[in-house]
Amino acid sequence: MKSSGLVKDRMGNKVVVSMYKESACSHCNNCSESAKIANTFTFISDRDDIKKGDIITFEMEDNQVFKAAMIVYILPLIFMFLGYYLGAKIGFSEGKSILTSFVSLAITFLGIFFYDRKIVKHKMERAVKIIDIERK
């Protein structure tokens, strides 16, 4: 997945970039529609020619983006259905089985939150490849 953004800061080999909205994320309401900048993230780059204020074009591996989407969108549904199934198998009433499914959904979201904070952030920092740099 290719994207571009504005370099906000450079701290050693860490680069802070504010991504521009792409057409692929135009349907998302995560950011205000009037904003040109979508999200800010940090990644690691050994290139010395990146300066604050540069506009860079970068690429993330498609399999990394697909894997992240699967974890966020599919895994919670699987665990929600699994929670309901296990609740019913144990002999819970339908109401308790539904409650069990929502509890497993909440636990899955907590797991994804901690997985994102501890593991994914460090992997994604290294999965970004810079394609082009434009000076302002």
Tab-separated table of C-alpha atoms in Angstrom:
chain	number	residue	atom	x	y	z
A	1	MET	CA	0.000	0.000	0.000
A	2	LYS	CA	1.497	3.320	-1.073
A	3	SER	CA	0.778	6.532	0.798
A	4	SER	CA	2.306	9.943	1.340
A	5	GLY	CA	2.632	12.311	4.230
A	6	LEU	CA	4.311	15.293	5.801
A	7	VAL	CA	7.343	14.754	8.031
A	8	LYS	CA	6.482	16.376	11.366
A	9	ASP	CA	9.613	15.481	13.283
A	10	ARG	CA	12.851	13.530	13.086
A	11	MET	CA	14.404	12.041	16.233
A	12	GLY	CA	17.511	10.053	15.378
A	13	ASN	CA	16.330	7.225	13.135
A	14	LYS	CA	12.638	7.684	14.067
A	15	VAL	CA	10.494	9.707	11.676
A	16	VAL	CA	7.079	11.122	12.669
A	17	VAL	CA	4.776	11.443	9.647
A	18	SER	CA	1.274	12.840	9.263
A	19	MET	CA	-0.326	10.794	6.492
A	20	TYR	CA	-2.408	12.460	3.807
A	21	LYS	CA	-5.859	11.055	3.185
A	22	GLU	CA	-5.924	8.715	0.257
A	23	SER	CA	-8.936	7.758	-1.828
A	24	ALA	CA	-8.861	4.328	-0.208
A	25	CYS	CA	-9.763	5.799	3.188
A	26	SER	CA	-12.186	8.457	2.001
A	27	HIS	CA	-15.178	6.407	3.184
A	28	CYS	CA	-13.869	6.267	6.761
A	29	ASN	CA	-15.166	8.752	9.346
A	30	ASN	CA	-12.136	8.369	11.608
A	31	CYS	CA	-10.954	11.855	10.610
A	32	SER	CA	-12.906	14.957	9.790
A	33	GLU	CA	-13.604	15.325	6.080
A	34	SER	CA	-12.206	18.841	6.038
A	35	ALA	CA	-8.802	17.685	7.242
A	36	LYS	CA	-6.216	16.794	4.652
A	37	ILE	CA	-4.168	14.896	7.236
A	38	ALA	CA	-5.492	11.501	8.342
A	39	ASN	CA	-3.265	9.970	11.035
A	40	THR	CA	0.150	10.497	12.533
A	41	PHE	CA	2.513	7.597	13.042
A	42	THR	CA	6.178	6.913	13.700
A	43	PHE	CA	8.495	4.600	11.803
A	44	ILE	CA	12.198	3.827	11.680
A	45	SER	CA	14.359	4.916	8.746
A	46	ASP	CA	18.125	4.950	8.347
A	47	ARG	CA	17.957	7.525	5.538
A	48	ASP	CA	19.716	10.743	6.505
A	49	ASP	CA	18.134	12.883	3.772
A	50	ILE	CA	14.704	13.075	5.466
A	51	LYS	CA	14.097	16.451	7.096
A	52	LYS	CA	11.233	18.029	8.977
A	53	GLY	CA	8.737	19.506	6.499
A	54	ASP	CA	9.529	17.048	3.683
A	55	ILE	CA	6.715	15.289	1.884
A	56	ILE	CA	7.529	11.613	1.564
A	57	THR	CA	5.944	8.790	-0.374
A	58	PHE	CA	6.233	5.471	1.408
A	59	GLU	CA	5.022	1.931	1.050
A	60	MET	CA	3.885	-0.686	3.523
A	61	GLU	CA	3.814	-4.328	2.535
A	62	ASP	CA	0.341	-5.392	1.402
A	63	ASN	CA	0.481	-8.571	3.463
A	64	GLN	CA	1.065	-6.508	6.620
A	65	VAL	CA	-1.959	-4.324	5.874
A	66	PHE	CA	-4.084	-7.406	5.079
A	67	LYS	CA	-2.947	-9.149	8.254
A	68	ALA	CA	-3.847	-6.107	10.363
A	69	ALA	CA	-7.287	-5.908	8.755
A	70	MET	CA	-7.924	-9.597	9.441
A	71	ILE	CA	-6.950	-9.201	13.081
A	72	VAL	CA	-9.142	-6.160	13.605
A	73	TYR	CA	-12.226	-7.184	11.621
A	74	ILE	CA	-12.381	-10.994	11.520
A	75	LEU	CA	-10.789	-12.195	14.769
A	76	PRO	CA	-13.338	-10.454	17.058
A	77	LEU	CA	-16.240	-12.017	15.135
A	78	ILE	CA	-14.708	-15.468	15.381
A	79	PHE	CA	-14.249	-15.129	19.141
A	80	MET	CA	-17.733	-13.700	19.580
A	81	PHE	CA	-19.298	-16.730	17.859
A	82	LEU	CA	-16.941	-19.046	19.730
A	83	GLY	CA	-18.000	-17.459	23.042
A	84	TYR	CA	-21.649	-18.056	22.227
A	85	TYR	CA	-20.966	-21.637	21.141
A	86	LEU	CA	-18.997	-22.434	24.307
A	87	GLY	CA	-21.666	-20.837	26.490
A	88	ALA	CA	-24.335	-22.963	24.827
A	89	LYS	CA	-22.150	-26.091	25.069
A	90	ILE	CA	-21.671	-25.557	28.804
A	91	GLY	CA	-25.418	-25.416	29.188
A	92	PHE	CA	-25.984	-21.713	29.699
A	93	SER	CA	-29.353	-20.262	28.797
A	94	GLU	CA	-29.560	-18.272	25.573
A	95	GLY	CA	-29.247	-14.980	27.452
A	96	LYS	CA	-26.130	-16.160	29.310
A	97	SER	CA	-24.667	-17.512	26.065
A	98	ILE	CA	-25.166	-14.107	24.449
A	99	LEU	CA	-23.519	-12.468	27.463
A	100	THR	CA	-20.637	-14.931	27.154
A	101	SER	CA	-20.232	-13.992	23.496
A	102	PHE	CA	-20.014	-10.277	24.348
A	103	VAL	CA	-17.560	-10.961	27.168
A	104	SER	CA	-15.349	-12.906	24.759
A	105	LEU	CA	-15.672	-10.041	22.260
A	106	ALA	CA	-14.519	-7.550	24.910
A	107	ILE	CA	-11.606	-9.789	25.894
A	108	THR	CA	-10.625	-10.068	22.221
A	109	PHE	CA	-10.634	-6.277	21.831
A	110	LEU	CA	-8.473	-5.930	24.949
A	111	GLY	CA	-6.079	-8.526	23.540
A	112	ILE	CA	-5.922	-6.696	20.216
A	113	PHE	CA	-5.314	-3.389	22.037
A	114	PHE	CA	-2.329	-4.779	23.959
A	115	TYR	CA	-1.059	-6.684	20.921
A	116	ASP	CA	-1.139	-3.423	18.949
A	117	ARG	CA	0.649	-1.433	21.640
A	118	LYS	CA	3.374	-3.959	22.398
A	119	ILE	CA	4.046	-5.956	19.236
A	120	VAL	CA	2.528	-4.484	16.068
A	121	LYS	CA	3.843	-0.980	16.623
A	122	HIS	CA	7.427	-2.238	16.580
A	123	LYS	CA	6.878	-4.500	13.556
A	124	MET	CA	5.145	-1.776	11.527
A	125	GLU	CA	7.919	0.692	12.305
A	126	ARG	CA	10.278	-1.532	10.361
A	127	ALA	CA	7.863	-2.481	7.555
A	128	VAL	CA	7.767	1.000	5.981
A	129	LYS	CA	9.856	1.595	2.857
A	130	ILE	CA	10.461	5.148	1.619
A	131	ILE	CA	9.989	5.576	-2.138
A	132	ASP	CA	10.303	9.326	-2.741
A	133	ILE	CA	11.132	12.524	-0.876
A	134	GLU	CA	9.927	15.997	-1.925
A	135	ARG	CA	11.276	19.201	-0.412
A	136	LYS	CA	8.779	21.919	0.385
